JSON list of C-alpha atoms in Angstrom, two decimals:
[
{"chain": "A", "resi": 1, "resn": "MET", "atom": "CA", "xyz": [110.15, 91.49, 146.01]},
{"chain": "A", "resi": 2, "resn": "LYS", "atom": "CA", "xyz": [106.97, 92.37, 144.14]},
{"chain": "A", "resi": 3, "resn": "LEU", "atom": "CA", "xyz": [105.03, 95.47, 145.00]},
{"chain": "A", "resi": 4, "resn": "LYS", "atom": "CA", "xyz": [101.29, 95.10, 144.90]},
{"chain": "A", "resi": 5, "resn": "LEU", "atom": "CA", "xyz": [98.78, 97.91, 144.60]},
{"chain": "A", "resi": 6, "resn": "ASP", "atom": "CA", "xyz": [96.00, 97.70, 147.16]},
{"chain": "A", "resi": 7, "resn": "PHE", "atom": "CA", "xyz": [92.91, 98.94, 145.32]},
{"chain": "A", "resi": 8, "resn": "ASP", "atom": "CA", "xyz": [90.83, 98.93, 148.50]},
{"chain": "A", "resi": 9, "resn": "ASP", "atom": "CA", "xyz": [93.23, 101.37, 150.15]},
{"chain": "A", "resi": 10, "resn": "LEU", "atom": "CA", "xyz": [93.32, 103.46, 146.97]},
{"chain": "A", "resi": 11, "resn": "ALA", "atom": "CA", "xyz": [89.51, 103.60, 146.86]},
{"chain": "A", "resi": 12, "resn": "ASN", "atom": "CA", "xyz": [89.27, 104.44, 150.56]},
{"chain": "A", "resi": 13, "resn": "ASP", "atom": "CA", "xyz": [91.77, 107.29, 150.16]},
{"chain": "A", "resi": 14, "resn": "PHE", "atom": "CA", "xyz": [89.97, 108.61, 147.08]},
{"chain": "A", "resi": 15, "resn": "PHE", "atom": "CA", "xyz": [86.57, 108.56, 148.80]},
{"chain": "A", "resi": 16, "resn": "ASP", "atom": "CA", "xyz": [87.80, 109.99, 152.08]},
{"chain": "A", "resi": 17, "resn": "ASN", "atom": "CA", "xyz": [85.84, 113.17, 152.83]},
{"chain": "A", "resi": 18, "resn": "THR", "atom": "CA", "xyz": [83.51, 112.93, 149.80]},
{"chain": "A", "resi": 19, "resn": "ARG", "atom": "CA", "xyz": [79.75, 113.08, 149.22]},
{"chain": "A", "resi": 20, "resn": "LEU", "atom": "CA", "xyz": [78.08, 111.25, 146.34]},
{"chain": "A", "resi": 21, "resn": "ALA", "atom": "CA", "xyz": [74.62, 111.69, 144.87]},
{"chain": "A", "resi": 22, "resn": "GLY", "atom": "CA", "xyz": [72.81, 109.61, 142.28]},
{"chain": "A", "resi": 23, "resn": "ILE", "atom": "CA", "xyz": [70.46, 111.30, 139.83]},
{"chain": "A", "resi": 24, "resn": "VAL", "atom": "CA", "xyz": [67.78, 109.94, 137.50]},
{"chain": "A", "resi": 25, "resn": "ALA", "atom": "CA", "xyz": [67.34, 112.47, 134.71]},
{"chain": "A", "resi": 26, "resn": "PRO", "atom": "CA", "xyz": [66.85, 111.18, 131.16]},
{"chain": "A", "resi": 27, "resn": "LEU", "atom": "CA", "xyz": [68.59, 114.22, 129.66]},
{"chain": "A", "resi": 28, "resn": "LYS", "atom": "CA", "xyz": [71.72, 114.58, 127.56]},
{"chain": "A", "resi": 29, "resn": "SER", "atom": "CA", "xyz": [74.70, 115.37, 129.75]},
{"chain": "A", "resi": 30, "resn": "TYR", "atom": "CA", "xyz": [75.28, 118.78, 128.16]},
{"chain": "A", "resi": 31, "resn": "GLN", "atom": "CA", "xyz": [71.61, 119.70, 128.75]},
{"chain": "A", "resi": 32, "resn": "PHE", "atom": "CA", "xyz": [71.77, 118.60, 132.37]},
{"chain": "A", "resi": 33, "resn": "CYS", "atom": "CA", "xyz": [75.00, 120.56, 132.93]},
{"chain": "A", "resi": 34, "resn": "TRP", "atom": "CA", "xyz": [73.43, 123.63, 131.36]},
{"chain": "A", "resi": 35, "resn": "HIS", "atom": "CA", "xyz": [70.53, 123.38, 133.82]},
{"chain": "A", "resi": 36, "resn": "LEU", "atom": "CA", "xyz": [72.93, 122.96, 136.76]},
{"chain": "A", "resi": 37, "resn": "ASN", "atom": "CA", "xyz": [75.11, 125.86, 135.65]},
{"chain": "A", "resi": 38, "resn": "HIS", "atom": "CA", "xyz": [72.09, 128.11, 135.17]},
{"chain": "A", "resi": 39, "resn": "LEU", "atom": "CA", "xyz": [70.33, 127.13, 138.40]},
{"chain": "A", "resi": 40, "resn": "LEU", "atom": "CA", "xyz": [73.30, 126.97, 140.77]},
{"chain": "A", "resi": 41, "resn": "HIS", "atom": "CA", "xyz": [75.58, 129.52, 139.05]},
{"chain": "A", "resi": 42, "resn": "PHE", "atom": "CA", "xyz": [78.20, 126.80, 138.62]},
{"chain": "A", "resi": 43, "resn": "ASP", "atom": "CA", "xyz": [80.46, 126.31, 135.60]},
{"chain": "A", "resi": 44, "resn": "PHE", "atom": "CA", "xyz": [80.50, 122.57, 134.90]},
{"chain": "A", "resi": 45, "resn": "ARG", "atom": "CA", "xyz": [82.79, 121.79, 131.97]},
{"chain": "A", "resi": 46, "resn": "ILE", "atom": "CA", "xyz": [83.70, 118.46, 130.42]},
{"chain": "A", "resi": 47, "resn": "ASN", "atom": "CA", "xyz": [87.18, 117.34, 131.44]},
{"chain": "A", "resi": 48, "resn": "ASN", "atom": "CA", "xyz": [88.48, 114.86, 128.86]},
{"chain": "A", "resi": 49, "resn": "ASP", "atom": "CA", "xyz": [91.65, 114.32, 130.90]},
{"chain": "A", "resi": 50, "resn": "ILE", "atom": "CA", "xyz": [89.70, 112.43, 133.57]},
{"chain": "A", "resi": 51, "resn": "GLU", "atom": "CA", "xyz": [87.26, 110.59, 131.29]},
{"chain": "A", "resi": 52, "resn": "ILE", "atom": "CA", "xyz": [86.73, 107.06, 132.62]},
{"chain": "A", "resi": 53, "resn": "GLN", "atom": "CA", "xyz": [87.54, 104.23, 130.22]},
{"chain": "A", "resi": 54, "resn": "LEU", "atom": "CA", "xyz": [86.40, 100.70, 131.01]},
{"chain": "A", "resi": 55, "resn": "GLN", "atom": "CA", "xyz": [86.99, 97.61, 128.95]},
{"chain": "A", "resi": 56, "resn": "LYS", "atom": "CA", "xyz": [84.22, 95.02, 128.93]},
{"chain": "A", "resi": 57, "resn": "LYS", "atom": "CA", "xyz": [83.56, 92.23, 126.45]},
{"chain": "A", "resi": 58, "resn": "LYS", "atom": "CA", "xyz": [86.68, 93.25, 124.48]},
{"chain": "A", "resi": 59, "resn": "ARG", "atom": "CA", "xyz": [85.21, 96.73, 123.88]},
{"chain": "A", "resi": 60, "resn": "ASN", "atom": "CA", "xyz": [86.15, 100.11, 125.30]},
{"chain": "A", "resi": 61, "resn": "TYR", "atom": "CA", "xyz": [83.50, 102.23, 126.99]},
{"chain": "A", "resi": 62, "resn": "TYR", "atom": "CA", "xyz": [84.01, 105.91, 127.72]},
{"chain": "A", "resi": 63, "resn": "PHE", "atom": "CA", "xyz": [82.20, 107.71, 130.53]},
{"chain": "A", "resi": 64, "resn": "SER", "atom": "CA", "xyz": [82.46, 111.48, 130.41]},
{"chain": "A", "resi": 65, "resn": "VAL", "atom": "CA", "xyz": [83.18, 113.49, 133.54]},
{"chain": "A", "resi": 66, "resn": "PHE", "atom": "CA", "xyz": [82.23, 117.13, 134.00]},
{"chain": "A", "resi": 67, "resn": "GLU", "atom": "CA", "xyz": [84.09, 119.21, 136.55]},
{"chain": "A", "resi": 68, "resn": "TYR", "atom": "CA", "xyz": [83.47, 122.39, 138.51]},
{"chain": "A", "resi": 69, "resn": "ARG", "atom": "CA", "xyz": [85.94, 123.85, 141.02]},
{"chain": "A", "resi": 70, "resn": "GLU", "atom": "CA", "xyz": [84.47, 126.22, 143.57]},
{"chain": "A", "resi": 71, "resn": "PRO", "atom": "CA", "xyz": [86.26, 129.58, 143.50]},
{"chain": "A", "resi": 72, "resn": "VAL", "atom": "CA", "xyz": [86.71, 129.64, 147.29]},
{"chain": "A", "resi": 73, "resn": "GLY", "atom": "CA", "xyz": [88.08, 126.65, 149.17]},
{"chain": "A", "resi": 74, "resn": "SER", "atom": "CA", "xyz": [89.13, 123.36, 147.66]},
{"chain": "A", "resi": 75, "resn": "LEU", "atom": "CA", "xyz": [85.78, 121.71, 146.94]},
{"chain": "A", "resi": 76, "resn": "VAL", "atom": "CA", "xyz": [85.52, 120.18, 143.46]},
{"chain": "A", "resi": 77, "resn": "HIS", "atom": "CA", "xyz": [82.31, 118.82, 141.92]},
{"chain": "A", "resi": 78, "resn": "TYR", "atom": "CA", "xyz": [82.47, 115.94, 139.45]},
{"chain": "A", "resi": 79, "resn": "LEU", "atom": "CA", "xyz": [79.47, 114.85, 137.41]},
{"chain": "A", "resi": 80, "resn": "TYR", "atom": "CA", "xyz": [79.82, 111.39, 135.85]},
{"chain": "A", "resi": 81, "resn": "ASN", "atom": "CA", "xyz": [77.69, 109.90, 133.11]},
{"chain": "A", "resi": 82, "resn": "ASN", "atom": "CA", "xyz": [76.65, 106.50, 134.43]},
{"chain": "A", "resi": 83, "resn": "GLN", "atom": "CA", "xyz": [75.78, 105.01, 131.03]},
{"chain": "A", "resi": 84, "resn": "PHE", "atom": "CA", "xyz": [77.59, 104.64, 127.71]},
{"chain": "A", "resi": 85, "resn": "ASP", "atom": "CA", "xyz": [76.44, 102.48, 124.82]},
{"chain": "A", "resi": 86, "resn": "GLY", "atom": "CA", "xyz": [74.47, 100.04, 126.99]},
{"chain": "A", "resi": 87, "resn": "GLU", "atom": "CA", "xyz": [77.14, 99.66, 129.71]},
{"chain": "A", "resi": 88, "resn": "TYR", "atom": "CA", "xyz": [77.17, 101.24, 133.15]},
{"chain": "A", "resi": 89, "resn": "LEU", "atom": "CA", "xyz": [79.93, 102.85, 135.13]},
{"chain": "A", "resi": 90, "resn": "LEU", "atom": "CA", "xyz": [78.27, 101.55, 138.31]},
{"chain": "A", "resi": 91, "resn": "PRO", "atom": "CA", "xyz": [76.23, 98.51, 137.23]},
{"chain": "A", "resi": 92, "resn": "GLU", "atom": "CA", "xyz": [74.71, 98.21, 140.71]},
{"chain": "A", "resi": 93, "resn": "PHE", "atom": "CA", "xyz": [72.97, 101.53, 140.00]},
{"chain": "A", "resi": 94, "resn": "ARG", "atom": "CA", "xyz": [71.64, 100.91, 136.48]},
{"chain": "A", "resi": 95, "resn": "HIS", "atom": "CA", "xyz": [68.66, 103.15, 137.12]},
{"chain": "A", "resi": 96, "resn": "LEU", "atom": "CA", "xyz": [70.85, 106.24, 137.68]},
{"chain": "A", "resi": 97, "resn": "ASP", "atom": "CA", "xyz": [71.79, 108.49, 134.79]},
{"chain": "A", "resi": 98, "resn": "PHE", "atom": "CA", "xyz": [74.34, 110.67, 136.60]},
{"chain": "A", "resi": 99, "resn": "LEU", "atom": "CA", "xyz": [76.62, 110.46, 139.62]},
{"chain": "A", "resi": 100, "resn": "TRP", "atom": "CA", "xyz": [77.64, 113.67, 141.39]},
{"chain": "A", "resi": 101, "resn": "LEU", "atom": "CA", "xyz": [80.80, 113.46, 143.50]},
{"chain": "A", "resi": 102, "resn": "MET", "atom": "CA", "xyz": [81.86, 116.30, 145.79]},
{"chain": "A", "resi": 103, "resn": "LYS", "atom": "CA", "xyz": [85.48, 115.99, 146.84]},
{"chain": "A", "resi": 104, "resn": "GLY", "atom": "CA", "xyz": [88.38, 117.97, 148.27]},
{"chain": "A", "resi": 105, "resn": "ASP", "atom": "CA", "xyz": [86.78, 119.70, 151.24]},
{"chain": "A", "resi": 106, "resn": "THR", "atom": "CA", "xyz": [84.24, 118.91, 153.92]},
{"chain": "A", "resi": 107, "resn": "VAL", "atom": "CA", "xyz": [80.69, 119.13, 152.56]},
{"chain": "A", "resi": 108, "resn": "PRO", "atom": "CA", "xyz": [78.30, 120.19, 155.33]},
{"chain": "A", "resi": 109, "resn": "ASP", "atom": "CA", "xyz": [74.97, 118.34, 155.49]},
{"chain": "A", "resi": 110, "resn": "ALA", "atom": "CA", "xyz": [73.00, 121.56, 154.96]},
{"chain": "A", "resi": 111, "resn": "TYR", "atom": "CA", "xyz": [74.97, 122.48, 151.81]},
{"chain": "A", "resi": 112, "resn": "PHE", "atom": "CA", "xyz": [74.66, 118.94, 150.40]},
{"chain": "A", "resi": 113, "resn": "GLN", "atom": "CA", "xyz": [70.91, 118.90, 151.07]},
{"chain": "A", "resi": 114, "resn": "GLN", "atom": "CA", "xyz": [70.54, 122.34, 149.45]},
{"chain": "A", "resi": 115, "resn": "ILE", "atom": "CA", "xyz": [72.25, 121.02, 146.29]},
{"chain": "A", "resi": 116, "resn": "LEU", "atom": "CA", "xyz": [70.01, 117.92, 146.22]},
{"chain": "A", "resi": 117, "resn": "ASP", "atom": "CA", "xyz": [66.87, 120.02, 146.72]},
{"chain": "A", "resi": 118, "resn": "SER", "atom": "CA", "xyz": [67.92, 122.40, 143.93]},
{"chain": "A", "resi": 119, "resn": "VAL", "atom": "CA", "xyz": [68.59, 119.55, 141.50]},
{"chain": "A", "resi": 120, "resn": "LYS", "atom": "CA", "xyz": [65.11, 118.15, 142.19]},
{"chain": "A", "resi": 121, "resn": "THR", "atom": "CA", "xyz": [63.59, 121.36, 140.77]},
{"chain": "A", "resi": 122, "resn": "ILE", "atom": "CA", "xyz": [65.08, 120.79, 137.30]},
{"chain": "A", "resi": 123, "resn": "ALA", "atom": "CA", "xyz": [62.51, 119.68, 134.72]},
{"chain": "A", "resi": 124, "resn": "GLY", "atom": "CA", "xyz": [63.14, 116.07, 133.81]},
{"chain": "A", "resi": 125, "resn": "VAL", "atom": "CA", "xyz": [64.83, 115.10, 137.09]},
{"chain": "A", "resi": 126, "resn": "GLN", "atom": "CA", "xyz": [62.95, 112.14, 138.52]},
{"chain": "A", "resi": 127, "resn": "LEU", "atom": "CA", "xyz": [65.10, 111.15, 141.51]},
{"chain": "A", "resi": 128, "resn": "VAL", "atom": "CA", "xyz": [68.00, 112.55, 143.52]},
{"chain": "A", "resi": 129, "resn": "MET", "atom": "CA", "xyz": [69.49, 110.49, 146.33]},
{"chain": "A", "resi": 130, "resn": "GLU", "atom": "CA", "xyz": [72.63, 110.26, 148.41]},
{"chain": "A", "resi": 131, "resn": "LEU", "atom": "CA", "xyz": [74.80, 107.22, 147.82]},
{"chain": "A", "resi": 132, "resn": "THR", "atom": "CA", "xyz": [76.85, 105.98, 150.74]},
{"chain": "A", "resi": 133, "resn": "ASN", "atom": "CA", "xyz": [80.24, 104.35, 150.23]},
{"chain": "A", "resi": 134, "resn": "GLU", "atom": "CA", "xyz": [78.94, 101.06, 151.65]},
{"chain": "A", "resi": 135, "resn": "LYS", "atom": "CA", "xyz": [76.37, 100.76, 148.83]},
{"chain": "A", "resi": 136, "resn": "ILE", "atom": "CA", "xyz": [78.94, 101.12, 146.04]},
{"chain": "A", "resi": 137, "resn": "LYS", "atom": "CA", "xyz": [80.41, 97.81, 144.88]},
{"chain": "A", "resi": 138, "resn": "ASN", "atom": "CA", "xyz": [82.51, 99.19, 142.01]},
{"chain": "A", "resi": 139, "resn": "LYS", "atom": "CA", "xyz": [84.15, 102.18, 143.69]},
{"chain": "A", "resi": 140, "resn": "GLY", "atom": "CA", "xyz": [87.25, 101.74, 141.56]},
{"chain": "A", "resi": 141, "resn": "HIS", "atom": "CA", "xyz": [85.30, 102.72, 138.45]},
{"chain": "A", "resi": 142, "resn": "LEU", "atom": "CA", "xyz": [84.93, 106.29, 139.77]},
{"chain": "A", "resi": 143, "resn": "ILE", "atom": "CA", "xyz": [88.64, 106.80, 140.42]},
{"chain": "A", "resi": 144, "resn": "PHE", "atom": "CA", "xyz": [90.46, 108.82, 137.78]}
]
């Protein structure tokens, strides 16, 4: 008997109890993280252990992921680069530069909105929007 991995179930489990935002900010990832850390008193750090690697057209593409764990509770923030060398982590959202995933604990609407409003104040940020799971075609690309 062959065992088969159900990627839809895996994606649904991964995205259970998460919030996702898309951000247009033509900044380098380290600059954007510096702004977030300074503004929100977070401590985003690159986590090379969960870097996303995709293979397209016989080439490997690497999408960096920055991580911040809140000191109280179990909420973890992940900031993904959506673009690397002309390829996109989520091709359906080519216009987005960053994807911000909040996972591990319930994210109240007021807290999520406060984060989005704060990000909008950063110089260079052009758009901040919530992405719903139904809009994401390539959910599996965000799973590490």
